[in-house]
Amino acid sequence: MNENLTRMGDYYAAALDDVELTPKTRAILAGLDPSAQDHKQAISLPPQCYTSEDWFEFEKRAVFDRDWVCVGHSGLIPKPGDFQTINMNHDPLIVLRDQAGVVKVMAGVCAHRGRLVCEGAGNTDKFVCPLHHWTYDLNGQLLGAPEMNSVLPLAELQKQAFLPVLRSEVWNGFIFVNMDGRAMPLAPRLKRLTKEIENHHIGEMLGTPTFDFPDYNWNWKYMQENAIEPYHTHYLHRGIHDHAPSRLASFVEWDPDDDGAVFHPTGFVELDGNFNMSFKCLFPVIKTLTEKERQRVMFITVLPNLFIGTVPDGVFYYIIQPQSANKIVLRVGFLYPEATLADKNFDYIFKMTVDGLCTYNDQDVASNAGVHVGLKSRFAPRTRYAPKEKTLSQMNRWLVKRYKAYATELESRDRAAAAGR
Ligand SMILES: [Fe+2]
């Protein structure tokens, strides 16, 4: 059995081994406070937070292991046996709906030689590793392992060879995994946002197949920052963003007791706006929305790695898959009510929707890559924020709280070791 696994009731925890606090990591930690101030005083995070691989290793423990990481949406796995795979921080995971209809997240690594037991997405009643045909059920239990009976009876082998099911939580259909098994539940930290978007009924929506943009050469945090700040939209996206002008962006005050997400609405100049070259919704507007909700997009960052945009006819979202401090894979998905997907013209209109979003994304891609080159430079800035970057100082508060909590954990571990306990 894998020695990184800890059994915690119905699921397994699989936290990474702790890092050592290096002088460089300590120096970054010592410089975080100015970033976690009230918006008017806050400055951006130290540039090394975006570029240092040591810092990324620290973050993998402080943030990605100890909090909730998004790995998919239930609308892509509506039927028993449906599954989708995702690679999160180099861990291949399977997101699936079991025969009882329960959403599960499990490791996708065969317990024999480590081959991926499945890739992509599909529907199945079992996972058969292509290499030696070791076979697992949808609960991760080993069903069979050819020619192994003479080594260990199946009942014995099953105790050490399985696909561990990890702790997961579903919010608005978005599926999150918690690697260390000890995170506070997510939904109670999303109270205000949940209320703001309840009329969208995102948990009941179905998804179109996601697509991955590989090899985006910038940090995972900057992906979120670009998406959640409405300062740049008036400049970088001038012309194509004028129907959702940054002057119609508004902000909410930070609530440390309800800090599961950073979000802000931007108003549309006209009812039922959207992000395509007609600047209007192409699909039927969601019936349950109020007029106020039809006149806005809600941009949402569920840190660390989920970004959502709610528009009057559906939802688009990004799942950020960090590859290193300096690289991400961006998974893009769209969600719609079932009736919208059933329309005979769906594919045709959907293509226009995707092309529309790509028009904005292409500008962001070029810009984000440029920012990352600048952040790696000796001339990298640490900056005061504009009023319309309020969401960035809020992101910093979320991050710094978690960075400090993990640093405190490490320091008390080190003190205990020094005291010989
Ligand atoms: Fe943008």
XYZ file of N, CA and C in Angstrom, residues 13-264:
756
model
N -6.821 10.337 2.885
C -6.071 11.589 2.748
C -4.709 11.240 2.167
N -4.148 12.186 1.416
C -2.875 11.913 0.741
C -2.028 13.181 0.690
N -1.797 13.778 1.858
C -1.036 15.037 1.903
C 0.422 14.797 1.517
N 1.009 15.762 0.846
C 2.426 15.700 0.500
C 3.269 15.846 1.766
N 4.480 15.300 1.717
C 5.412 15.541 2.827
C 5.672 17.036 2.947
N 5.876 17.498 4.180
C 6.135 18.929 4.388
C 7.417 19.379 3.693
N 7.447 20.666 3.355
C 8.696 21.253 2.866
C 9.483 21.791 4.052
N 10.760 22.037 3.834
C 11.564 22.758 4.817
C 11.421 24.245 4.530
N 11.417 25.058 5.572
C 11.397 26.516 5.368
C 12.817 26.968 5.028
N 13.042 27.299 3.776
C 14.364 27.745 3.347
C 14.499 29.249 3.620
N 15.727 29.771 3.617
C 15.888 31.226 3.793
C 15.067 32.021 2.778
N 15.000 31.539 1.519
C 14.225 32.271 0.495
C 12.734 32.268 0.831
N 12.237 31.103 1.261
C 10.815 31.021 1.615
C 10.517 31.912 2.816
N 11.425 31.894 3.793
C 11.228 32.754 4.977
C 11.219 34.229 4.587
N 12.075 34.596 3.648
C 12.132 36.003 3.222
C 10.813 36.415 2.563
N 10.246 35.522 1.743
C 8.945 35.836 1.123
C 7.873 35.961 2.200
N 7.874 35.013 3.148
C 6.878 35.045 4.227
C 6.966 36.349 5.020
N 8.198 36.799 5.256
C 8.385 38.014 6.060
C 7.878 39.255 5.338
N 7.695 39.145 4.020
C 7.275 40.316 3.249
C 5.813 40.307 2.829
N 5.003 39.444 3.417
C 3.617 39.296 2.952
C 2.644 40.319 3.531
N 2.916 40.805 4.734
C 1.922 41.654 5.418
C 1.437 42.846 4.600
N 2.318 43.566 3.900
C 1.816 44.720 3.140
C 0.809 44.343 2.036
N 0.748 43.080 1.667
C -0.189 42.654 0.625
C -1.567 42.327 1.178
N -1.648 42.119 2.479
C -2.911 41.657 3.079
C -3.608 42.774 3.853
N -3.387 44.009 3.428
C -4.002 45.177 4.076
C -5.340 45.497 3.433
N -5.996 46.484 4.021
C -7.182 47.058 3.382
C -6.808 47.507 1.967
N -7.780 47.496 1.067
C -7.472 47.736 -0.337
C -6.686 49.027 -0.589
N -7.028 50.067 0.115
C -6.385 51.374 -0.150
C -4.892 51.350 0.170
N -4.481 50.479 1.090
C -3.064 50.419 1.471
C -2.321 49.239 0.827
N -3.043 48.222 0.401
C -2.395 46.963 0.005
C -1.486 47.133 -1.207
N -0.438 46.333 -1.243
C 0.399 46.241 -2.451
C 0.400 44.786 -2.922
N 0.833 44.594 -4.158
C 0.800 43.238 -4.726
C 1.770 42.315 -3.977
N 1.588 41.025 -4.172
C 2.447 40.025 -3.539
C 3.874 40.170 -4.062
N 4.859 39.717 -3.299
C 6.232 39.737 -3.812
C 6.298 38.992 -5.157
N 7.032 39.519 -6.124
C 7.086 38.864 -7.447
C 7.503 37.394 -7.367
N 8.334 37.050 -6.383
C 8.793 35.657 -6.264
C 7.629 34.698 -5.999
N 6.539 35.222 -5.469
C 5.357 34.362 -5.240
C 4.823 33.809 -6.564
N 5.155 34.473 -7.665
C 4.657 34.056 -8.976
C 5.689 33.249 -9.775
N 6.927 33.266 -9.324
C 7.985 32.716 -10.176
C 8.861 31.659 -9.495
N 8.861 31.610 -8.176
C 9.788 30.724 -7.464
C 9.211 29.316 -7.355
N 9.976 28.319 -7.788
C 9.520 26.929 -7.661
C 9.507 26.496 -6.192
N 10.412 27.035 -5.378
C 10.368 26.743 -3.936
C 9.051 27.209 -3.337
N 8.662 28.419 -3.772
C 7.409 28.960 -3.241
C 6.203 28.137 -3.720
N 6.272 27.684 -4.966
C 5.188 26.847 -5.487
C 5.065 25.544 -4.683
N 6.203 24.957 -4.326
C 6.154 23.743 -3.494
C 5.505 24.043 -2.143
N 5.840 25.198 -1.578
C 5.210 25.642 -0.326
C 3.696 25.778 -0.528
N 3.307 26.419 -1.639
C 1.877 26.629 -1.930
C 1.113 25.316 -2.123
N 1.793 24.337 -2.733
C 1.103 23.061 -2.962
C 0.623 22.472 -1.639
N 1.416 22.672 -0.585
C 1.008 22.183 0.744
C 0.040 23.160 1.418
N 0.419 24.456 1.413
C -0.336 25.458 2.172
C -1.736 25.675 1.612
N -1.861 25.578 0.300
C -3.120 25.931 -0.362
C -3.775 24.707 -1.010
N -3.055 24.052 -1.900
C -3.683 22.988 -2.696
C -3.935 21.715 -1.887
N -3.100 21.414 -0.871
C -3.369 20.236 -0.041
C -4.356 20.537 1.077
N -4.317 21.759 1.613
C -5.090 22.049 2.822
C -6.446 22.685 2.550
N -6.717 23.044 1.304
C -8.024 23.637 0.998
C -8.730 22.781 -0.067
N -9.783 23.338 -0.654
C -10.599 22.608 -1.619
C -10.182 22.987 -3.035
N -9.870 22.004 -3.844
C -9.391 22.223 -5.202
C -10.451 21.709 -6.169
N -10.830 22.552 -7.131
C -11.883 22.150 -8.067
C -11.342 21.172 -9.108
N -12.096 20.099 -9.344
C -11.658 19.083 -10.309
C -12.715 18.779 -11.375
N -13.852 19.491 -11.356
C -14.843 19.227 -12.400
C -16.214 19.747 -12.021
N -17.197 19.404 -12.847
C -18.590 19.789 -12.573
C -19.488 18.578 -12.792
N -20.484 18.442 -11.908
C -21.350 17.255 -11.957
C -22.136 17.181 -13.265
N -22.306 18.342 -13.957
C -23.049 18.362 -15.213
C -22.322 17.663 -16.357
N -21.060 17.264 -16.143
C -20.359 16.485 -17.161
C -20.424 14.994 -16.880
N -20.921 14.645 -15.702
C -21.033 13.217 -15.356
C -22.441 12.960 -14.803
N -23.471 13.226 -15.630
C -24.840 13.137 -15.104
C -25.317 11.709 -14.823
N -24.755 10.692 -15.515
C -25.294 9.328 -15.390
C -24.346 8.425 -14.591
N -24.896 7.429 -13.894
C -24.022 6.475 -13.210
C -22.993 5.899 -14.187
N -21.748 5.836 -13.744
C -20.680 5.317 -14.592
C -19.966 6.379 -15.410
N -20.540 7.602 -15.467
C -19.851 8.681 -16.192
C -18.583 9.069 -15.431
N -17.524 9.326 -16.169
C -16.291 9.783 -15.507
C -15.576 10.803 -16.376
N -14.767 11.607 -15.720
C -13.870 12.534 -16.406
C -12.563 12.537 -15.639
N -11.459 12.689 -16.340
C -10.162 12.697 -15.666
C -9.570 14.096 -15.669
N -8.710 14.333 -14.707
C -8.018 15.619 -14.622
C -6.683 15.379 -13.941
N -5.680 16.144 -14.348
C -4.364 16.031 -13.736
C -4.137 17.265 -12.879
N -4.142 17.081 -11.563
C -4.030 18.230 -10.675
C -2.700 18.169 -9.933
N -1.855 19.105 -10.220
C -0.517 19.116 -9.602
C 0.186 17.772 -9.764
N 0.116 17.224 -10.956
C 0.762 15.963 -11.318
C 0.137 14.746 -10.658
N -1.058 14.909 -10.134
C -1.800 13.750 -9.642
C -2.972 13.478 -10.578
N -2.935 12.342 -11.305
C -4.070 11.996 -12.177
C -5.254 11.567 -11.311
N -6.381 12.242 -11.495
C -7.579 11.958 -10.702
C -8.725 11.562 -11.625
N -9.617 10.714 -11.099
C -10.852 10.366 -11.811
C -12.010 10.975 -11.029
N -12.831 11.754 -11.739
C -14.045 12.320 -11.152
C -15.192 11.519 -11.748
N -15.996 10.884 -10.919
C -16.981 9.945 -11.472
C -18.280 9.973 -10.694
N -19.303 9.400 -11.318
C -20.569 9.161 -10.623
C -20.730 7.649 -10.500
N -20.849 7.173 -9.266
C -20.890 5.718 -9.077
C -22.293 5.171 -9.378
N -22.439 3.860 -9.238
C -23.715 3.220 -9.617
C -24.883 3.715 -8.780
N -24.574 4.212 -7.560
C -25.634 4.746 -6.694
C -25.911 6.223 -6.986
N -25.188 6.790 -7.950
C -25.425 8.190 -8.314
C -24.596 9.179 -7.515
N -23.670 8.685 -6.688
C -22.860 9.560 -5.836
C -21.592 9.987 -6.587
N -21.296 11.290 -6.510
C -20.076 11.807 -7.131
C -18.875 11.455 -6.264
N -17.827 10.957 -6.910
C -16.616 10.558 -6.172
C -15.390 11.070 -6.904
N -14.342 11.279 -6.146
C -13.040 11.606 -6.731
C -12.057 10.563 -6.226
N -11.364 9.918 -7.149
C -10.371 8.923 -6.724
C -9.101 9.058 -7.560
N -8.021 8.527 -7.023
C -6.761 8.532 -7.766
C -6.918 7.639 -8.990
N -6.295 8.041 -10.097
C -6.412 7.274 -11.329
C -5.162 6.473 -11.649
N -4.380 6.143 -10.614
C -3.085 5.494 -10.803
C -3.189 4.033 -10.393
N -2.928 3.139 -11.326
C -3.036 1.705 -11.027
C -2.107 1.336 -9.872
N -2.643 0.532 -8.950
C -1.891 0.157 -7.751
C -0.807 -0.883 -8.043
N -0.706 -1.323 -9.318
C 0.383 -2.259 -9.638
C 1.622 -1.496 -10.089
N 1.625 -0.967 -11.311
C 2.821 -0.287 -11.794
C 2.640 1.219 -12.013
N 1.482 1.744 -11.659
C 1.310 3.195 -11.732
C 0.759 3.722 -13.044
N 0.425 2.821 -13.968
C -0.151 3.351 -15.208
C -1.505 3.993 -14.915
N -1.870 4.977 -15.736
C -3.196 5.570 -15.592
C -4.226 4.535 -16.004
N -5.236 4.308 -15.147
C -6.231 3.289 -15.474
C -7.230 3.786 -16.516
N -7.328 5.113 -16.676
C -8.170 5.655 -17.747
C -7.710 7.070 -18.059
N -8.074 7.540 -19.228
C -7.766 8.907 -19.633
C -8.992 9.494 -20.310
N -9.055 10.811 -20.402
C -10.175 11.454 -21.074
C -11.455 11.340 -20.255
N -12.552 11.039 -20.938
C -13.853 10.950 -20.276
C -14.630 9.811 -20.908
N -15.678 9.331 -20.228
C -16.479 8.254 -20.791
C -17.485 7.730 -19.794
N -17.987 6.519 -20.067
C -18.911 5.850 -19.157
C -18.463 4.404 -19.034
N -18.427 3.898 -17.814
C -17.933 2.538 -17.607
C -18.506 1.957 -16.321
N -18.454 0.625 -16.182
C -18.823 0.045 -14.883
C -17.586 -0.445 -14.142
N -16.414 -0.318 -14.777
C -15.165 -0.683 -14.102
C -13.992 -0.048 -14.841
N -12.883 0.063 -14.166
C -11.668 0.578 -14.809
C -10.687 -0.573 -14.968
N -10.264 -0.803 -16.200
C -9.316 -1.880 -16.486
C -8.002 -1.235 -16.912
N -6.964 -1.442 -16.113
C -5.671 -0.870 -16.498
C -5.201 -1.567 -17.782
N -4.877 -0.804 -18.816
C -4.504 -1.433 -20.089
C -3.219 -2.267 -20.003
N -2.379 -2.000 -19.014
C -1.059 -2.630 -18.977
C -1.119 -4.115 -18.609
N -1.751 -4.453 -17.464
C -1.843 -5.864 -17.049
C -3.272 -6.281 -16.710
N -4.222 -5.418 -17.094
C -5.652 -5.712 -16.881
C -6.044 -5.866 -15.419
N -5.322 -5.192 -14.505
C -5.842 -5.102 -13.140
C -7.121 -4.271 -13.244
N -8.165 -4.712 -12.546
C -9.508 -4.152 -12.747
C -10.081 -3.648 -11.422
N -10.700 -2.469 -11.488
C -11.227 -1.823 -10.276
C -12.694 -1.461 -10.487
N -13.485 -1.504 -9.406
C -14.865 -1.036 -9.518
C -14.926 0.476 -9.285
N -16.138 1.032 -9.319
C -16.281 2.491 -9.234
C -16.083 3.012 -7.806
N -15.854 2.100 -6.853
C -15.447 2.517 -5.513
C -13.946 2.376 -5.323
N -13.260 2.022 -6.380
C -11.811 1.891 -6.309
C -11.323 0.531 -5.835
N -12.269 -0.379 -5.559
C -11.859 -1.707 -5.068
C -11.342 -2.578 -6.204
N -10.278 -3.305 -5.922
C -9.705 -4.221 -6.918
C -10.647 -5.409 -7.123
N -11.008 -5.638 -8.392
C -11.900 -6.760 -8.712
C -11.118 -7.974 -9.197
N -9.990 -7.718 -9.811
C -9.209 -8.826 -10.335
C -7.823 -8.375 -10.758
N -6.859 -9.325 -10.667
C -5.484 -9.039 -11.053
C -4.916 -10.319 -11.650
N -4.854 -10.400 -13.002
C -4.488 -11.661 -13.650
C -3.156 -12.235 -13.141
N -3.153 -13.543 -12.924
C -1.946 -14.318 -12.582
C -1.375 -13.995 -11.213
N -2.106 -13.195 -10.391
C -1.555 -12.799 -9.092
C -1.942 -13.754 -7.967
N -2.877 -14.699 -8.254
C -3.365 -15.569 -7.183
C -2.275 -16.384 -6.517
N -1.263 -16.770 -7.299
C -0.189 -17.587 -6.722
C 0.721 -16.754 -5.818
N 0.630 -15.422 -5.965
C 1.444 -14.524 -5.126
C 0.678 -14.156 -3.865
N -0.560 -13.701 -4.068
C -1.426 -13.311 -2.955
C -2.859 -13.613 -3.352
N -3.648 -14.209 -2.472
C -5.068 -14.377 -2.783
C -5.703 -12.991 -2.971
N -6.710 -12.910 -3.836
C -7.319 -11.613 -4.161
C -7.733 -10.848 -2.904
N -8.314 -11.559 -1.924
C -8.787 -10.883 -0.712
C -7.631 -10.180 0.011
N -6.439 -10.786 -0.050
C -5.268 -10.152 0.587
C -4.767 -8.980 -0.252
N -4.721 -9.212 -1.569
C -4.232 -8.161 -2.469
C -5.116 -6.918 -2.391
N -6.424 -7.139 -2.231
C -7.364 -6.009 -2.174
C -7.055 -5.060 -1.024
N -6.462 -5.577 0.047
C -6.175 -4.720 1.214
C -5.077 -3.710 0.919
N -4.222 -4.036 -0.041
C -3.103 -3.129 -0.313
C -3.161 -2.494 -1.699
N -4.003 -3.013 -2.569
C -4.055 -2.492 -3.943
C -5.464 -2.014 -4.259
N -5.643 -0.706 -4.390
C -6.961 -0.114 -4.675
C -6.730 1.288 -5.200
N -7.796 1.901 -5.695
C -7.733 3.312 -6.098
C -8.337 4.123 -4.954
N -7.516 4.879 -4.203
C -8.057 5.559 -3.027
C -9.081 6.633 -3.387
N -10.230 6.565 -2.700
C -11.261 7.600 -2.836
C -10.902 8.738 -1.897
N -10.903 9.975 -2.442
C -10.479 11.153 -1.676
C -11.695 11.924 -1.181
N -11.479 12.774 -0.203
C -12.586 13.570 0.347
C -13.026 14.602 -0.686
N -14.325 14.667 -0.942
C -14.807 15.620 -1.939
C -16.040 16.349 -1.428
N -16.319 17.464 -2.049
C -17.523 18.244 -1.723
C -18.048 18.827 -3.025
N -19.349 18.899 -3.152
C -19.968 19.459 -4.356
C -20.699 20.741 -3.971
N -20.380 21.831 -4.672
C -21.058 23.115 -4.442
C -21.507 23.632 -5.804
N -22.804 23.880 -5.946
C -23.349 24.330 -7.230
C -22.923 23.420 -8.378
N -22.777 22.153 -8.080
C -22.363 21.188 -9.099
C -20.856 21.099 -9.275
N -20.118 22.113 -8.850
C -18.659 22.055 -8.972
C -18.106 21.080 -7.930
N -17.207 20.221 -8.389
C -16.685 19.142 -7.551
C -15.297 19.536 -7.052
N -15.120 19.468 -5.749
C -13.854 19.866 -5.129
C -13.274 18.675 -4.387
N -11.951 18.620 -4.325
C -11.273 17.567 -3.579
C -10.385 18.227 -2.518
N -10.266 17.563 -1.388
C -9.387 18.059 -0.315
C -8.377 16.967 0.004
N -7.136 17.199 -0.381
C -6.114 16.156 -0.306
C -5.737 15.786 1.122
N -5.684 16.760 2.036
C -5.239 16.403 3.392
C -6.404 15.941 4.273
N -7.628 16.047 3.730
C -8.783 15.490 4.436
C -9.245 16.288 5.643
N -8.637 17.461 5.875
C -8.947 18.173 7.120
C -9.493 19.580 6.895
N -9.764 19.964 5.641
C -10.235 21.332 5.383
C -11.609 21.552 6.011
N -11.870 22.798 6.432
C -13.216 23.161 6.875
C -14.152 22.990 5.673
N -15.400 22.584 5.898
C -16.325 22.455 4.763
C -16.374 23.742 3.938
N -16.520 23.599 2.641
C -16.439 24.761 1.743
C -17.732 25.582 1.732
N -18.878 24.926 1.613
C -20.149 25.653 1.420
C -20.412 26.718 2.493
N -20.140 26.458 3.771
C -20.394 27.505 4.774
C -19.518 28.741 4.611
N -18.482 28.665 3.784
C -17.631 29.831 3.530
C -18.021 30.529 2.225
N -19.169 30.110 1.650
C -19.631 30.689 0.376
C -21.069 31.185 0.501
N -21.436 31.601 1.702
C -22.855 31.913 1.964
C -23.378 33.049 1.081
N -22.663 34.174 1.076
C -23.161 35.339 0.343
C -23.186 35.071 -1.166
N -22.119 34.453 -1.654
C -22.063 34.156 -3.090
C -23.165 33.182 -3.493
N -23.379 32.160 -2.677
C -24.407 31.155 -2.981
C -25.759 31.837 -3.184
N -26.060 32.804 -2.315
C -27.319 33.548 -2.418
C -27.343 34.388 -3.711
N -26.221 35.038 -4.010
C -26.156 35.925 -5.186
C -26.454 35.193 -6.494
N -26.039 33.932 -6.575
C -26.149 33.221 -7.862
C -27.185 32.096 -7.833
N -28.007 32.045 -6.773
C -28.914 30.891 -6.621
C -29.894 30.775 -7.792
N -30.292 31.914 -8.380
C -31.292 31.852 -9.456
C -30.746 31.251 -10.756
N -29.441 31.079 -10.821
C -28.863 30.423 -11.994
C -29.051 28.891 -11.946
N -29.216 28.332 -10.743
C -29.365 26.871 -10.580
C -28.230 26.121 -11.285
N -27.020 26.531 -10.981
C -25.838 25.973 -11.661
C -25.666 24.481 -11.368
N -26.114 24.075 -10.176
C -25.980 22.661 -9.814
C -26.834 21.743 -10.672
N -27.842 22.312 -11.326
C -28.718 21.480 -12.173
C -28.311 21.551 -13.646
N -27.315 22.356 -13.956
C -26.937 22.512 -15.372
C -26.128 21.312 -15.869
N -26.120 21.170 -17.188
C -25.292 20.149 -17.835
C -24.113 20.827 -18.521
N -23.040 20.068 -18.687
C -21.824 20.642 -19.257
C -21.557 20.164 -20.664
N -20.940 21.038 -21.455
C -20.384 20.605 -22.737
C -18.995 20.038 -22.450
N -18.462 19.176 -23.323
C -17.113 18.651 -23.070
C -16.118 19.798 -22.876
N -15.287 19.677 -21.864
C -14.297 20.730 -21.593
C -13.153 20.631 -22.592
N -12.408 21.705 -22.747
C -11.181 21.620 -23.534
C -10.039 22.292 -22.786
N -8.851 21.717 -22.961
C -7.670 22.187 -22.233
C -6.783 23.018 -23.146
N -6.374 24.183 -22.642
C -5.330 24.961 -23.308
C -4.018 24.632 -22.595
N -3.121 23.902 -23.256
C -1.891 23.514 -22.577
C -0.844 24.619 -22.630
N 0.090 24.527 -21.697
C 1.316 25.335 -21.778
C 1.071 26.830 -21.812
N 0.257 27.315 -20.921
C 0.196 28.755 -20.720
C 1.312 29.117 -19.729
N 2.195 29.978 -20.161
C 3.396 30.224 -19.360
C 3.237 31.384 -18.390
N 2.342 31.193 -17.430
C 2.254 32.144 -16.332
C 1.752 31.423 -15.089
N 1.839 32.126 -13.968
C 1.516 31.518 -12.676
C 0.005 31.356 -12.493
N -0.393 30.360 -11.739
C -1.827 30.087 -11.517
C -2.543 31.276 -10.867
N -1.859 31.982 -9.982
C -2.516 33.122 -9.313
C -2.778 34.251 -10.297
N -1.839 34.453 -11.225
C -2.049 35.542 -12.175
C -3.215 35.215 -13.121
N -3.423 33.943 -13.408
C -4.602 33.561 -14.213
C -5.874 34.050 -13.526
N -5.956 33.819 -12.224
C -7.126 34.288 -11.466
C -7.184 35.820 -11.437
N -6.041 36.442 -11.214
C -6.029 37.912 -11.070
C -6.505 38.587 -12.344
N -6.011 38.111 -13.478
C -6.437 38.698 -14.747
C -7.937 38.546 -14.940
N -8.455 37.375 -14.553
C -9.873 37.103 -14.791
C -10.784 37.871 -13.835
N -10.294 38.204 -12.636
C -11.191 38.754 -11.601
C -11.053 40.270 -11.446
N -10.150 40.910 -12.182
C -10.078 42.377 -12.028
C -10.656 43.105 -13.246
N -11.578 44.029 -13.011
C -12.219 44.755 -14.117
C -11.528 46.068 -14.459
N -10.254 46.229 -14.046
C -9.498 47.437 -14.390
C -9.013 47.330 -15.842
N -8.472 46.140 -16.199
C -7.855 45.995 -17.517
C -8.877 45.943 -18.658
N -10.128 45.599 -18.322
C -11.082 45.353 -19.410
C -11.331 46.603 -20.258
N -11.189 47.770 -19.639
C -11.426 49.030 -20.353
C -10.261 49.388 -21.282
N -9.114 48.759 -21.049
C -7.912 49.121 -21.820
C -7.517 47.987 -22.757
N -7.172 46.830 -22.163
C -6.747 45.698 -23.003
C -7.872 45.261 -23.958
N -9.104 45.253 -23.451
C -10.235 44.770 -24.255
C -11.088 45.918 -24.803
N -10.499 47.088 -24.947
C -11.284 48.247 -25.426
C -12.007 47.893 -26.731
N -13.253 48.270 -26.811
C -14.047 47.938 -28.002
C -14.888 46.705 -27.763
N -14.235 45.578 -27.513
C -15.016 44.338 -27.381
C -15.587 44.141 -25.977
N -15.201 44.982 -25.024
C -15.734 44.856 -23.655
C -16.631 46.045 -23.302
N -16.914 46.896 -24.278
C -17.642 48.137 -23.967
C -19.090 47.901 -23.547
N -19.631 46.724 -23.895
C -21.003 46.416 -23.470
C -21.059 46.000 -21.997
N -19.882 45.693 -21.429
C -19.774 45.386 -19.992
C -18.649 46.262 -19.437
N -18.891 47.570 -19.410
C -17.799 48.506 -19.107
C -17.357 48.451 -17.647
N -16.093 48.714 -17.431
C -15.585 48.603 -16.062
C -16.219 49.641 -15.137
N -16.781 50.719 -15.712
C -17.464 51.683 -14.835
C -18.715 51.061 -14.202
N -19.205 49.965 -14.757
C -20.369 49.284 -14.171
C -19.956 48.114 -13.272
N -18.645 48.011 -12.998
C -18.188 46.978 -12.052
C -18.444 47.458 -10.633
N -18.872 46.550 -9.776
C -19.009 46.907 -8.366
C -18.377 45.800 -7.518
N -18.200 46.119 -6.256
C -17.426 45.225 -5.384
C -18.174 44.976 -4.087
N -17.786 43.903 -3.415
C -18.354 43.635 -2.090
C -17.227 43.776 -1.068
N -17.609 44.050 0.170
C -16.590 44.151 1.213
C -16.140 42.751 1.618
N -14.891 42.640 2.017
C -14.314 41.367 2.392
C -14.851 40.915 3.742
N -15.304 39.678 3.810
C -15.790 39.119 5.064
C -14.927 37.907 5.411
N -14.042 38.039 6.399
C -13.120 36.933 6.703
C -13.836 35.663 7.178
N -15.106 35.800 7.576
C -15.843 34.610 8.017
C -16.616 33.953 6.870
N -16.553 34.552 5.682
C -17.284 34.010 4.529
C -16.377 34.132 3.307
N -15.187 33.557 3.446
C -14.101 33.889 2.510
C -13.823 32.792 1.491
N -14.862 32.027 1.134
C -14.629 30.942 0.177
C -14.406 31.404 -1.252
N -14.774 32.646 -1.546
C -14.647 33.121 -2.925
C -14.420 34.630 -2.942
N -13.793 35.074 -4.009
C -13.678 36.495 -4.318
C -14.561 36.713 -5.548
N -15.462 37.684 -5.485
C -16.366 37.853 -6.632
C -16.806 39.299 -6.770
N -17.221 39.655 -7.981
C -17.785 40.993 -8.205
C -18.629 40.965 -9.472
